[in-house]
XYZ file of C-alpha atoms in Angstrom:
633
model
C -31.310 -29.870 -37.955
C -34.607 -30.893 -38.416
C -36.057 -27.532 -40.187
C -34.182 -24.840 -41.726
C -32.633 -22.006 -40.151
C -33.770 -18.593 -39.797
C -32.645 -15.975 -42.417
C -32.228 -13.354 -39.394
C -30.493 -14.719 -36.507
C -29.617 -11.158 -34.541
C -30.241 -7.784 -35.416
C -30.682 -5.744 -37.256
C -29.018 -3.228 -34.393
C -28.592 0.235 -35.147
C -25.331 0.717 -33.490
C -24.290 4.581 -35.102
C -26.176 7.295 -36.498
C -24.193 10.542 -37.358
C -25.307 12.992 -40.200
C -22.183 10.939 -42.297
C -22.268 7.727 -41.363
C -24.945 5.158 -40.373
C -23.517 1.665 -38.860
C -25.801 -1.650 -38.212
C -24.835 -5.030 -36.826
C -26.633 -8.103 -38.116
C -26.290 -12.148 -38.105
C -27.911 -14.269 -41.009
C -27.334 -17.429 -41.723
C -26.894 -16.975 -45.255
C -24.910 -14.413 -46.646
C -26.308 -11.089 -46.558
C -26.952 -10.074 -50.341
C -29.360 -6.923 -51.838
C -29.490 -3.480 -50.975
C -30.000 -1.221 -48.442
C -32.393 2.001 -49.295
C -32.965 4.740 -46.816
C -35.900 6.860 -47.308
C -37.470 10.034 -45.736
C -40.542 9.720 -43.828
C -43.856 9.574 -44.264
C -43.443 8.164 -47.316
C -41.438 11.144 -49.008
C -38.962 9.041 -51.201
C -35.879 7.452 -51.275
C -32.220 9.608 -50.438
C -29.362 6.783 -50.093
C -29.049 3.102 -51.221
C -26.145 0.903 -51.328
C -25.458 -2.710 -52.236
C -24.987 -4.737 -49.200
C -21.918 -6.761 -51.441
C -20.175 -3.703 -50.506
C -20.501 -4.009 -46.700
C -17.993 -6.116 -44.471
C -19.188 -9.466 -44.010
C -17.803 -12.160 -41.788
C -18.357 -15.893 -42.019
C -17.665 -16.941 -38.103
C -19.474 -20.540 -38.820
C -20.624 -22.850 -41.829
C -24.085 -21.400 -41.223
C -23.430 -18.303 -39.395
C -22.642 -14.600 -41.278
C -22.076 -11.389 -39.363
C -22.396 -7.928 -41.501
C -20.844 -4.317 -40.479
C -23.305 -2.404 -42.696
C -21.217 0.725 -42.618
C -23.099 3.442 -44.811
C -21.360 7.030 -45.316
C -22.783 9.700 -47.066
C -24.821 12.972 -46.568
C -28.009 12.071 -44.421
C -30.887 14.788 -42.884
C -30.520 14.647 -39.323
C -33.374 15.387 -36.878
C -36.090 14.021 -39.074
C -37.835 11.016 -39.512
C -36.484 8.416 -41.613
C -37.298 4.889 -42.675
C -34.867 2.300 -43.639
C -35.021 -1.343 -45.723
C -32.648 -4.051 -45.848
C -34.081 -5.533 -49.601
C -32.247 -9.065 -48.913
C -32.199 -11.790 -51.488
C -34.488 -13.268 -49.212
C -36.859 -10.836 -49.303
C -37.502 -7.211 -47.892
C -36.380 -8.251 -43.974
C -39.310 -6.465 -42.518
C -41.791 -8.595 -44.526
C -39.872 -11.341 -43.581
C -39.747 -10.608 -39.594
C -42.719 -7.994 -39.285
C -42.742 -8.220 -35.573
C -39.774 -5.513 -36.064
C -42.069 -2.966 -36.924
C -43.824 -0.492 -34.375
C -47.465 -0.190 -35.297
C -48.550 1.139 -38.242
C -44.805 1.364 -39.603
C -44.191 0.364 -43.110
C -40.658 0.257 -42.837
C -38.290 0.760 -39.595
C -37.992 4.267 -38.712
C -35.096 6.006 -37.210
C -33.849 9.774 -36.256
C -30.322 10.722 -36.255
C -30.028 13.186 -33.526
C -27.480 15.950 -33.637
C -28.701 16.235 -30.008
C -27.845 14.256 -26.966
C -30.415 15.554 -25.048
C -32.507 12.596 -24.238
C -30.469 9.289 -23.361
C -31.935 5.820 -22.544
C -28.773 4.229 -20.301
C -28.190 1.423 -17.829
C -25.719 -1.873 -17.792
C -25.804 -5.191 -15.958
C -28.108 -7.850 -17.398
C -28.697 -10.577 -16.322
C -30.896 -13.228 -18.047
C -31.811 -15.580 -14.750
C -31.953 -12.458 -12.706
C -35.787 -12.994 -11.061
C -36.274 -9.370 -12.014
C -38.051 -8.100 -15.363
C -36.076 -6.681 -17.819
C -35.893 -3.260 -18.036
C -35.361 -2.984 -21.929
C -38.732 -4.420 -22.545
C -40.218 -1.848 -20.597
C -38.354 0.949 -22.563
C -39.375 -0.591 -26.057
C -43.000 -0.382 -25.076
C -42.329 3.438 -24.195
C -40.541 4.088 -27.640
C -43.629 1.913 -29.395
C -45.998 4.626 -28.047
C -43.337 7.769 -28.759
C -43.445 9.716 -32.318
C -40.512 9.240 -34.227
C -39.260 12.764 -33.508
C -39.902 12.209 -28.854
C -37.948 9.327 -29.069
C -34.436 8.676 -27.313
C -31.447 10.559 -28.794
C -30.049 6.871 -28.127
C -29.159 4.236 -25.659
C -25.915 4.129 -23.875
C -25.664 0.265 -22.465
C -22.284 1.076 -19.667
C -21.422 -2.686 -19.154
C -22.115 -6.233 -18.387
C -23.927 -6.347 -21.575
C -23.640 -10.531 -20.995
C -23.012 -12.610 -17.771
C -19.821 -15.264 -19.304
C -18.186 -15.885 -15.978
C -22.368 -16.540 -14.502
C -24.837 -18.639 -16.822
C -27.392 -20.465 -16.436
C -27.752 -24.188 -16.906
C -30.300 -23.825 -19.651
C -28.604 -21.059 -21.157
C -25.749 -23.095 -20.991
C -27.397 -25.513 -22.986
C -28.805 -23.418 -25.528
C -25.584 -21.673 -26.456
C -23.809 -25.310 -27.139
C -26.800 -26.162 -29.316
C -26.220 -22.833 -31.025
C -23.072 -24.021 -31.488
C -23.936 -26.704 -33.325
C -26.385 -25.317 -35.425
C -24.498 -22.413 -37.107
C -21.514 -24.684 -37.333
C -19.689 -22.519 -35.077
C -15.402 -23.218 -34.678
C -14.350 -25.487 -32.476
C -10.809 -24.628 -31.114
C -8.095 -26.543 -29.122
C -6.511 -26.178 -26.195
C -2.767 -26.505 -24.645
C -1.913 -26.855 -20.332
C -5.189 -27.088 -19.956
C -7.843 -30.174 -18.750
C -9.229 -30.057 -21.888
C -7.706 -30.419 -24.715
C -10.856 -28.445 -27.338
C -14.196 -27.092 -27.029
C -15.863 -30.284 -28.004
C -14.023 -32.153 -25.748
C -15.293 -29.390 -23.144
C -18.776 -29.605 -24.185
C -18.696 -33.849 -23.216
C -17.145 -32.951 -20.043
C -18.840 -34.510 -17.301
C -18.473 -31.337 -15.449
C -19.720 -29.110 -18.411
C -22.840 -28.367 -17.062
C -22.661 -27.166 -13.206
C -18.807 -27.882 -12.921
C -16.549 -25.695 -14.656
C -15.177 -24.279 -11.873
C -12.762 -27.721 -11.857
C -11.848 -27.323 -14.834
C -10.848 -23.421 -14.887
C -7.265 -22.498 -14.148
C -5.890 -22.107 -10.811
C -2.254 -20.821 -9.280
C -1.017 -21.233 -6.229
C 0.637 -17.664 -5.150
C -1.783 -14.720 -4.450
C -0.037 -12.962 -2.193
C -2.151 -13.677 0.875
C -1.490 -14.564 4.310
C -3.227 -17.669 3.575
C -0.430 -18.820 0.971
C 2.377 -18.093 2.922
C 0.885 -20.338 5.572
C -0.075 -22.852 3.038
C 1.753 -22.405 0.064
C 0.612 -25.341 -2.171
C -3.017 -24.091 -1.410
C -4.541 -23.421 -5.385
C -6.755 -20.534 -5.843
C -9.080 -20.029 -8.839
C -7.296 -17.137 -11.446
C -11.346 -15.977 -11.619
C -12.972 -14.623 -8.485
C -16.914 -15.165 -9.799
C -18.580 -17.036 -6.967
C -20.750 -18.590 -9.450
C -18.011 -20.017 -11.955
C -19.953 -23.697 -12.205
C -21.104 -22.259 -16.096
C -18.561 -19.900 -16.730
C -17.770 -19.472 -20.553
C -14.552 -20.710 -21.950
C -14.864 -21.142 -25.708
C -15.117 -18.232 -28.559
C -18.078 -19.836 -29.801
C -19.738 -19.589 -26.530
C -19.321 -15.915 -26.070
C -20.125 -15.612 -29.337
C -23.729 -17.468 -29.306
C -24.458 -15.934 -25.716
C -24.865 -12.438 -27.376
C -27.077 -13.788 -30.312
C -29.484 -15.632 -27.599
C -29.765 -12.847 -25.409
C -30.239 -10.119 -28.024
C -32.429 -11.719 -30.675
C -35.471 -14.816 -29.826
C -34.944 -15.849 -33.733
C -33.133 -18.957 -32.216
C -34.660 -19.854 -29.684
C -37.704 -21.648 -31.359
C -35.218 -24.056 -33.487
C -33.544 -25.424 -29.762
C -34.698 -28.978 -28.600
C -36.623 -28.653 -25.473
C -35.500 -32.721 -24.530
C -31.918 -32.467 -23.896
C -31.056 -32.381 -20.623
C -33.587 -31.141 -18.934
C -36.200 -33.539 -19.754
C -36.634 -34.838 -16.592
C -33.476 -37.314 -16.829
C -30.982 -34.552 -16.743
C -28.146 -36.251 -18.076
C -25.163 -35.078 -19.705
C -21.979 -36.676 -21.006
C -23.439 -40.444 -19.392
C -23.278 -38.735 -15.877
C -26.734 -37.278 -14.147
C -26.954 -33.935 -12.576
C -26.970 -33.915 -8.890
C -30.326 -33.597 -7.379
C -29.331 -29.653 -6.141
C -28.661 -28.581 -9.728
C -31.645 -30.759 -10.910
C -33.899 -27.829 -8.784
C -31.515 -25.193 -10.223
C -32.059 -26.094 -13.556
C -36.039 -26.333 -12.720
C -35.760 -22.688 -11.311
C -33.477 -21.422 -13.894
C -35.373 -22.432 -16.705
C -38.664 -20.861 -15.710
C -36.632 -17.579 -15.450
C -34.940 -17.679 -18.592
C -38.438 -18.905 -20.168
C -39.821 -15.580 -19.168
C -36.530 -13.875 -20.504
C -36.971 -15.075 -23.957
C -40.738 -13.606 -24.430
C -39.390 -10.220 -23.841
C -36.632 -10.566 -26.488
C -38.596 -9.615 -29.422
C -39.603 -6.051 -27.654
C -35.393 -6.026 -26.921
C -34.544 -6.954 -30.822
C -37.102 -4.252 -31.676
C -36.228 -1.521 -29.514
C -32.373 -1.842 -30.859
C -33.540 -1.543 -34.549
C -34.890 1.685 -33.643
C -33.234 3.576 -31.542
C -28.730 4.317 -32.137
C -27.443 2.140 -29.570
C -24.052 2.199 -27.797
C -21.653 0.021 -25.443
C -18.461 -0.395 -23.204
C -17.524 -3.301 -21.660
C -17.336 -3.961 -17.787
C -16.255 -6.853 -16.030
C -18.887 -9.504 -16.525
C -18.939 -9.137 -20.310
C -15.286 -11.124 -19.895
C -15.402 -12.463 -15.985
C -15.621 -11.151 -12.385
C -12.994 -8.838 -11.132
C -11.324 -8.762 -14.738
C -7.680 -6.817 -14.476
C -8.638 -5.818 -11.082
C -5.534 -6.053 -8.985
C -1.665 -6.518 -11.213
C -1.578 -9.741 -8.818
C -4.718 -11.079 -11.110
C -3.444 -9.752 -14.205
C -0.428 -11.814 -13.381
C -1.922 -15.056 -12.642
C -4.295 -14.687 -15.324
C -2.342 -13.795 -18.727
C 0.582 -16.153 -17.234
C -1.611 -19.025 -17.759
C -2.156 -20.130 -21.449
C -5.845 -21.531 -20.294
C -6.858 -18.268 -18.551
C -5.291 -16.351 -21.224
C -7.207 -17.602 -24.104
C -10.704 -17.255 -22.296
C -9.905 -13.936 -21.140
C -8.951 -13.539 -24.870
C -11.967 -15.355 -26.432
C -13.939 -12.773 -24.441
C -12.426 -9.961 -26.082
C -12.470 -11.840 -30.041
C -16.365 -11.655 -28.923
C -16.854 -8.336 -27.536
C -15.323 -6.472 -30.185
C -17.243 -8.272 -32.800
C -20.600 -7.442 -31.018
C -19.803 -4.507 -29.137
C -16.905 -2.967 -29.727
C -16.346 -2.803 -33.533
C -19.695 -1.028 -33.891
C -19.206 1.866 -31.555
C -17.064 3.129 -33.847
C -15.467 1.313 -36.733
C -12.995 3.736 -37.972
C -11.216 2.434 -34.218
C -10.078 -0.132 -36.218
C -7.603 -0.018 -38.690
C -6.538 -2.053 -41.624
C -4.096 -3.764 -39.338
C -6.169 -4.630 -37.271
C -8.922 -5.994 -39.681
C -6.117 -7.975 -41.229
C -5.159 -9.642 -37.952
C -8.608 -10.593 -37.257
C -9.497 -12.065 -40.691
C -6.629 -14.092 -40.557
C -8.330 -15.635 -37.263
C -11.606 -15.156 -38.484
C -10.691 -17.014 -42.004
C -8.170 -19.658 -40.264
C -9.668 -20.114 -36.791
C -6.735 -22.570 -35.710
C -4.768 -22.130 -32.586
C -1.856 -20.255 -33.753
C -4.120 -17.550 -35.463
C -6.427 -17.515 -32.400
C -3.785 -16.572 -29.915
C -1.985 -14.038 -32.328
C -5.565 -12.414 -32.412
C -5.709 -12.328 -28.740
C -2.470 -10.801 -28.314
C -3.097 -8.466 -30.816
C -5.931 -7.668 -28.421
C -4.196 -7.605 -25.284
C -1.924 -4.365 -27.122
C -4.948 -2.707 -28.448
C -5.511 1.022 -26.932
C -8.830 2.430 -29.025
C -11.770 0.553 -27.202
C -13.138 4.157 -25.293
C -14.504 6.417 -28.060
C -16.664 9.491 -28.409
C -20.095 10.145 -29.896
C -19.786 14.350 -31.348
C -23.533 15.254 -30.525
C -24.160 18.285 -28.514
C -23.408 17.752 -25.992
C -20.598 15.570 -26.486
C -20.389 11.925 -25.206
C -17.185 10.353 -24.329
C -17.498 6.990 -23.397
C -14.747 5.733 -21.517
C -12.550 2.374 -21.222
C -12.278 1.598 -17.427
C -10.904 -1.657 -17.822
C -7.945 -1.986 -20.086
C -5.305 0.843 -19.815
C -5.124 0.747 -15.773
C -3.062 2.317 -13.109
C -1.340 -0.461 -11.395
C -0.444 -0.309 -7.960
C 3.432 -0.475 -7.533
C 3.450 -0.612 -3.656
C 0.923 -4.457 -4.088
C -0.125 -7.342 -5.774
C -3.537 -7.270 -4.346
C -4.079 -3.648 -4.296
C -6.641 -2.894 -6.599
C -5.730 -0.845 -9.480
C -6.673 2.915 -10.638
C -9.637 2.314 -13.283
C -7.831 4.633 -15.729
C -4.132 5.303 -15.884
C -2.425 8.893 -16.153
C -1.879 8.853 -19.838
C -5.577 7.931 -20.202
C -6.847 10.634 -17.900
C -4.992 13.006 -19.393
C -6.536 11.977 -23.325
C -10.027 12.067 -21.613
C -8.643 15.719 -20.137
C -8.020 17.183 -23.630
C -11.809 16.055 -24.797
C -13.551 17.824 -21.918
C -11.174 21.017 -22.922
C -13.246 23.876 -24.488
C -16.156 22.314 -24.018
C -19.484 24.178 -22.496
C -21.409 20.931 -21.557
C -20.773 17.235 -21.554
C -21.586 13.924 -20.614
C -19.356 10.843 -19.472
C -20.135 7.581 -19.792
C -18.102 5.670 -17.163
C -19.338 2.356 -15.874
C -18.231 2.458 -12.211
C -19.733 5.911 -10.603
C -17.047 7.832 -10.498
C -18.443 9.344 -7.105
C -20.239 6.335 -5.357
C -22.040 5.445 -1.970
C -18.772 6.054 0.240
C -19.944 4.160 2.876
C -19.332 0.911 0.423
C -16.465 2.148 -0.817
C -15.057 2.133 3.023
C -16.080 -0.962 3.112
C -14.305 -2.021 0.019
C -11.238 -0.323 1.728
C -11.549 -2.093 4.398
C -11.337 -5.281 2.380
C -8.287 -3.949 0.585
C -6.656 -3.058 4.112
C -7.510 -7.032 4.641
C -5.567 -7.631 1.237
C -9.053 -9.332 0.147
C -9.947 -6.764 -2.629
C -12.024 -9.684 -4.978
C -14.173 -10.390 -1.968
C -16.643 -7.549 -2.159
C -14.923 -5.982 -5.627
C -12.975 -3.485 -3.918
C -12.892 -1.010 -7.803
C -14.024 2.544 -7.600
C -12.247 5.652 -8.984
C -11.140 6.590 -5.430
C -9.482 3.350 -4.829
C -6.082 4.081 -6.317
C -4.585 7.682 -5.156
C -3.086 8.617 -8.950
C -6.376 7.512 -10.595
C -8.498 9.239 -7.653
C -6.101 12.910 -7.621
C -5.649 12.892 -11.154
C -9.605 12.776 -11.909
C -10.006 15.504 -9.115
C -7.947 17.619 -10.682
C -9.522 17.236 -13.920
C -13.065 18.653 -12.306
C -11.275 21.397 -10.166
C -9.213 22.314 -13.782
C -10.705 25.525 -14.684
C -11.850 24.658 -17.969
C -13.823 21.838 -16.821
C -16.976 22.531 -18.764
C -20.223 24.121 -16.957
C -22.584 21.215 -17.047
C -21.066 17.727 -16.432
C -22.829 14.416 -16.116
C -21.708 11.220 -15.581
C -23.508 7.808 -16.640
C -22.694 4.814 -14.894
C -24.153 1.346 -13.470
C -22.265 -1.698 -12.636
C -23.624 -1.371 -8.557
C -27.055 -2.913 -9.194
C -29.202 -0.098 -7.897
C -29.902 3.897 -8.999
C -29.336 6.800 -7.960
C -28.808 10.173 -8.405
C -26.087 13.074 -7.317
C -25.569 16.674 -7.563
C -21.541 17.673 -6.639
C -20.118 21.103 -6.547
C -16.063 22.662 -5.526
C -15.732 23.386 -2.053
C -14.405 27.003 -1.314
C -15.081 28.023 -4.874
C -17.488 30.738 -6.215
C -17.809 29.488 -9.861
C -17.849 25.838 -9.493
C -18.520 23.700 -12.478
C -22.492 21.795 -11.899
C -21.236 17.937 -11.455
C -24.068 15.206 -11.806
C -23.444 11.493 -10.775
C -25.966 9.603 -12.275
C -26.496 5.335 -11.826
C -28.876 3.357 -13.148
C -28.483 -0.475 -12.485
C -29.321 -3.014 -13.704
C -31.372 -3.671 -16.858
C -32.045 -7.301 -15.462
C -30.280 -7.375 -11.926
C -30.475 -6.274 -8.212
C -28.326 -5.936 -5.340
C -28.935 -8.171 -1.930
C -31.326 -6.781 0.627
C -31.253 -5.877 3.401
C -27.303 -5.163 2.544
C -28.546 -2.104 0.600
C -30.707 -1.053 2.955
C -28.644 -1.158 5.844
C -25.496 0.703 3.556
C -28.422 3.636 2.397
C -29.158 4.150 5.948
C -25.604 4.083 6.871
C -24.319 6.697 4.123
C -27.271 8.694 5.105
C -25.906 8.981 8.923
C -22.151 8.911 8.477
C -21.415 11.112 5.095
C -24.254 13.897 4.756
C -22.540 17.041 3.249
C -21.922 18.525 6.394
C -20.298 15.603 8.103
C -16.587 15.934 9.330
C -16.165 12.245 8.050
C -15.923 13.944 4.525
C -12.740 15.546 4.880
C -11.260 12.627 6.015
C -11.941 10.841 2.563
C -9.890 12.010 -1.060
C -13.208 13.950 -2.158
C -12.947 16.428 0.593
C -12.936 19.047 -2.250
C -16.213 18.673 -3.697
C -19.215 18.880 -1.983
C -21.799 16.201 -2.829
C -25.504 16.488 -2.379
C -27.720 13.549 -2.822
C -31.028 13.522 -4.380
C -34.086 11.813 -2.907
C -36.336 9.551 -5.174
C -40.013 10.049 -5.068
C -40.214 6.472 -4.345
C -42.392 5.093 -0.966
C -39.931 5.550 1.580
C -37.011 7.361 2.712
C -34.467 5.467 0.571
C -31.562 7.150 -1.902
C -30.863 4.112 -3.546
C -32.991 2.315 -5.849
C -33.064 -1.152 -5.761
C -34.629 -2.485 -8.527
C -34.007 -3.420 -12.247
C -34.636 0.280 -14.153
C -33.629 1.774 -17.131
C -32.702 4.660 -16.760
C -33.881 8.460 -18.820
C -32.058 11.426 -18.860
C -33.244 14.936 -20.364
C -31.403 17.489 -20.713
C -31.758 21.333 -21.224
C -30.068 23.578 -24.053
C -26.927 24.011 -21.440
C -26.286 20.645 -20.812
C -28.182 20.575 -17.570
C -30.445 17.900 -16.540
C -34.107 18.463 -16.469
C -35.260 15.458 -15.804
C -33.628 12.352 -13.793
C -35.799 9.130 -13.864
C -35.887 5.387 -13.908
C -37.959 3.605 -15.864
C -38.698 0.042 -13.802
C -38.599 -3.380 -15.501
C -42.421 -3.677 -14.260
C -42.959 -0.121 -16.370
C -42.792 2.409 -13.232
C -41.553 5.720 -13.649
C -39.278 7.146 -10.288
C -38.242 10.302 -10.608
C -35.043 12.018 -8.493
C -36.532 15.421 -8.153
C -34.085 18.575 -7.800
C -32.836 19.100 -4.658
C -34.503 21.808 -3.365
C -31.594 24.740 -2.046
C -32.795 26.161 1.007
């Protein structure tokens, strides 16, 4: 290293705010020592403090220290408040003053009782050509009071791209590697036999996909006419980067939430005009990638400081989806098969997880996790070795608490799509019910009694059916990873048993639904066929922070939906949502398209029922798209 590390490396993210407990998620590079002090605003005193000595810390590398700041007490809620971390560094807003919004003295937070005005969105992507969305929604909250800011921001998935990086990201996360002194960790039936190993690899850079795991039986008709034909375990079509290593899932989320790191990178390897890596040069067609890339992910990083800002400031929540792990992840019991059969695939799918939970997961809500779990996870975390690493993951693979819910008014339950699934008995390559019966039925019991809510699920759980026929269709083909055949009305348990939960008569009155994953927005009211009293449904999608989907596909699918499935089309009762009627609202963007394609963040207020009042987007280029009420003639 040829100057010293930053103090700060990521954070500080506000990842819980309840009237009894306060949670934040920070990186140093030292370990985190002082106090923290929380303090009523303006200026009206301090009300909690607490050594930091007390907080969980974890030492992940020789120069690398991630803290669980966990603080429970008694705090005002629904008033402005300040908070310090007083490090033995000095006060960390003196140290990175670019934290603070304007005239702030310290960083200022509300805990809302309230969910009444949620920031939300998933999927993005750093070399996505698009802007990125969250930099547009901290330069809203910079000109916001304290009190008309964001009750908090729900991020519904793909939070990182493992299974599609860039080359220069790439790059930077090995370098990160090797200046926190991250683990290295070894491998068994594998090509490689550790990470460092890996990162020499000829084909580290642009070639992975020869070195991740394949099997030979998928089920196809293609095998049984071929049956020594190998077939990669992961679907991504853009596996040449994908992530293997803990460490690299690890560094990925520090470089694409925080720019501290970025500065301390060398700007010569690789891609100084040689590009060569391991004694072999880069093709000339990933030469131009690179070129392309890097301009993109330049852009990316001058944004980050507005991202690292906005999360300091505003309670901030997250779920995984499938590209926070890799494409298509536990899609089909054929996958799942191929995948945790392999000891390769197994660990990276595993890896995935270690890093999600210490980023994402363990800070939606901590009390998830249980001394036994803890205890598994510092023996890793402690020993990182190969026999603690894969009892880790295993522990992992058992774990049932990842979904979770946030007790504001109205209540938020955020759900797990991906792990507990409904697996098709009748075929390998059938895809799988997002959520099986047990799980339904514990999401069931939190709607009960309730007057309003909102779900958080990251695949709409009513979508644009005329892509989910076509997703059928692929099924039908028995190719479900070729256009990601998932949606709740894929499976018939998953699909019935959900229906029944809306038609159940103590569904609440006011029910929204937050999702992304699809790469474009939009916006739908849904009522009960044949029913006087029906419960008000709202499907709301806003995707993605940093991503788009292919035109003119989308265009071509909007104007298809449009003609084929209007409410009063007989297709309808053909499909399994022939009970609800679904109306679909109309953006007051140029045009006469539903969906939205570009990257957006989305903003939802609510009234005192639970009802939205306003449905909007707010664009990565800082437009504001509004999906007016439909008017009922």
């Amino acid at each position: 290293m040829n100057k010293q590390l930053p103090f700060l490396i990521a954070g500080p993210i506000l990842r819980k705010a309840t009237p009894e407990e306060l949670v934040f998620w920070l990186v140093t590079s030292q370990p985190l020592q002082g106090r923290f002090e929380l303090s009523l605003e303006p200026q009206q005193g301090l009300i909690f403090e607490q050594d930091l000595d007390q907080c969980t810390q974890l030492q992940l590398g020789q120069r690398c220290y991630l803290t669980l700041a966990n603080f429970k007490g008694s705090f005002p809620a629904d008033v402005a408040l300040s908070y310090e971390f007083l490090t033995s560094e000095g006060r960390l807003t003196q140290l990175y003053p670019e934290l603070l919004y304007g005239d702030e003295q310290a960083l200022t937070i509300k805990i809302s009782t309230k969910a009444d005005y949620i920031l939300h969105g998933s999927c993005r992507n750093p070399h996505h050509p698009s802007p990125d969305a969250l930099v547009s929604a901290d330069n809203k909250v910079a000109s916001q009071a304290i009190e008309d800011r964001p009750d908090m921001l729900m991020m519904s998935g793909d939070q990182i791209y493992a299974d599609h990086v860039a080359g220069p990201t790439l790059d930077a996360i090995i370098q990160t590697i090797e200046l926190l002194g991250l683990p290295d960790e070894t491998f068994v039936d594998s090509p490689i036999g550790s990470g460092s190993e890996l990162y020499a690899h000829p084909d580290c850079y642009y070639g992975r996909e020869k070195i991740l795991p394949h099997y030979v039986d998928d089920g196809s008709l293609l095998t049984k006419l071929f049956p020594h034909r190998n077939v990669p375990i992961f679907s991504s079509r853009e596996a040449e980067n994908h992530l293997v290593t803990f460490s690299e899932f690890f560094a990925m989320y520090l470089l694409v939430w925080s720019p501290t790191l970025w500065p301390y990178l060398k700007t010569t390897r690789l891609h100084d005009e040689r590009f060569t890596h391991a004694g072999h040069t880069l093709e000339p067609k990933w030469q131009q990638q690179w070129r392309d890339e890097k301009a993109i992910i330049d852009d990316f990083v001058k944004g980050l400081p507005n991202v690292q800002r906005l999360f300091a400031h505003i309670p901030t929540y997250m779920i995984f989806d499938d590209h926070d792990v890799t494409d298509d992840w536990n899609l089909t019991i054929g996958w799942e098969k191929a995948a945790y059969s392999n000891a390769f695939s197994n660990r990276i799918i595993g890896n995935a997880l270690i890093a999600y939970w210490l980023c994402q997961g363990w800070g939606n809500e901590p009390d998830n996790f249980n001394q036994e779990f803890l205890s598994v996870a510092d023996r890793f975390i402690s020993d990182p070795g190969a026999k603690r690493q894969d009892e880790f993951i295993q522990y992992l693979y058992t774990f049932e608490r990842w979904h979770y819910t946030i007790h504001t008014s109205p209540k938020v339950v955020v759900l797990d799509t991906r792990t507990r699934r409904w697996r098709s008995e009748s075929r390998m390559n059938k895809p799988s019910g997002l959520m099986d019966w047990e799980a339904l039925i514990e999401f069931q019991h939190e709607l009960m009694h309730q007057d309003k809510v909102v779900v958080v699920s990251a695949a709409p759980m009513f979508g644009v059916k005329v892509i989910e026929a076509l997703q059928k269709g692929a099924t039908i083909a028995r190719q479900p990873l070729l256009i990601d055949a998932e949606n709740w009305m894929a499976h018939p348990g998953s699909a019935n048993t959900l229906l029944s939960i809306f038609t159940h008569t103590k569904t609440p009155t006011n029910f929204v639904i937050l999702s992304g994953d699809v790469h474009y927005s939009f916006a739908y009211d849904i009522k009960l066929r044949f029913r006087r009293n029906s419960p008000n449904i709202y499907q709301i999608t806003c995707s993605g922070f940093k991503n788009q989907f292919p035109e003119p596909l989308l265009a071509i699918c909007d104007h298809a939906d449009r003609l084929l499935y209007s409410p009063r089309s007989p297709l309808n009762f053909l499909t399994k949502r022939k009970r609800l009627k679904i109306k679909k609202r109309d953006p007051n963007t140029e045009g006469r398209r539903r969906l939205v394609n570009t990257s957006a963040i989305g903003e939802l207020k609510l009234d005192a029922h639970g009802k939205p009042q306003r449905i909007s987007i707010l664009t990565g280029d800082g437009k504001e798209w509004d999906f007016p009420p439909i008017e009922e003639k």
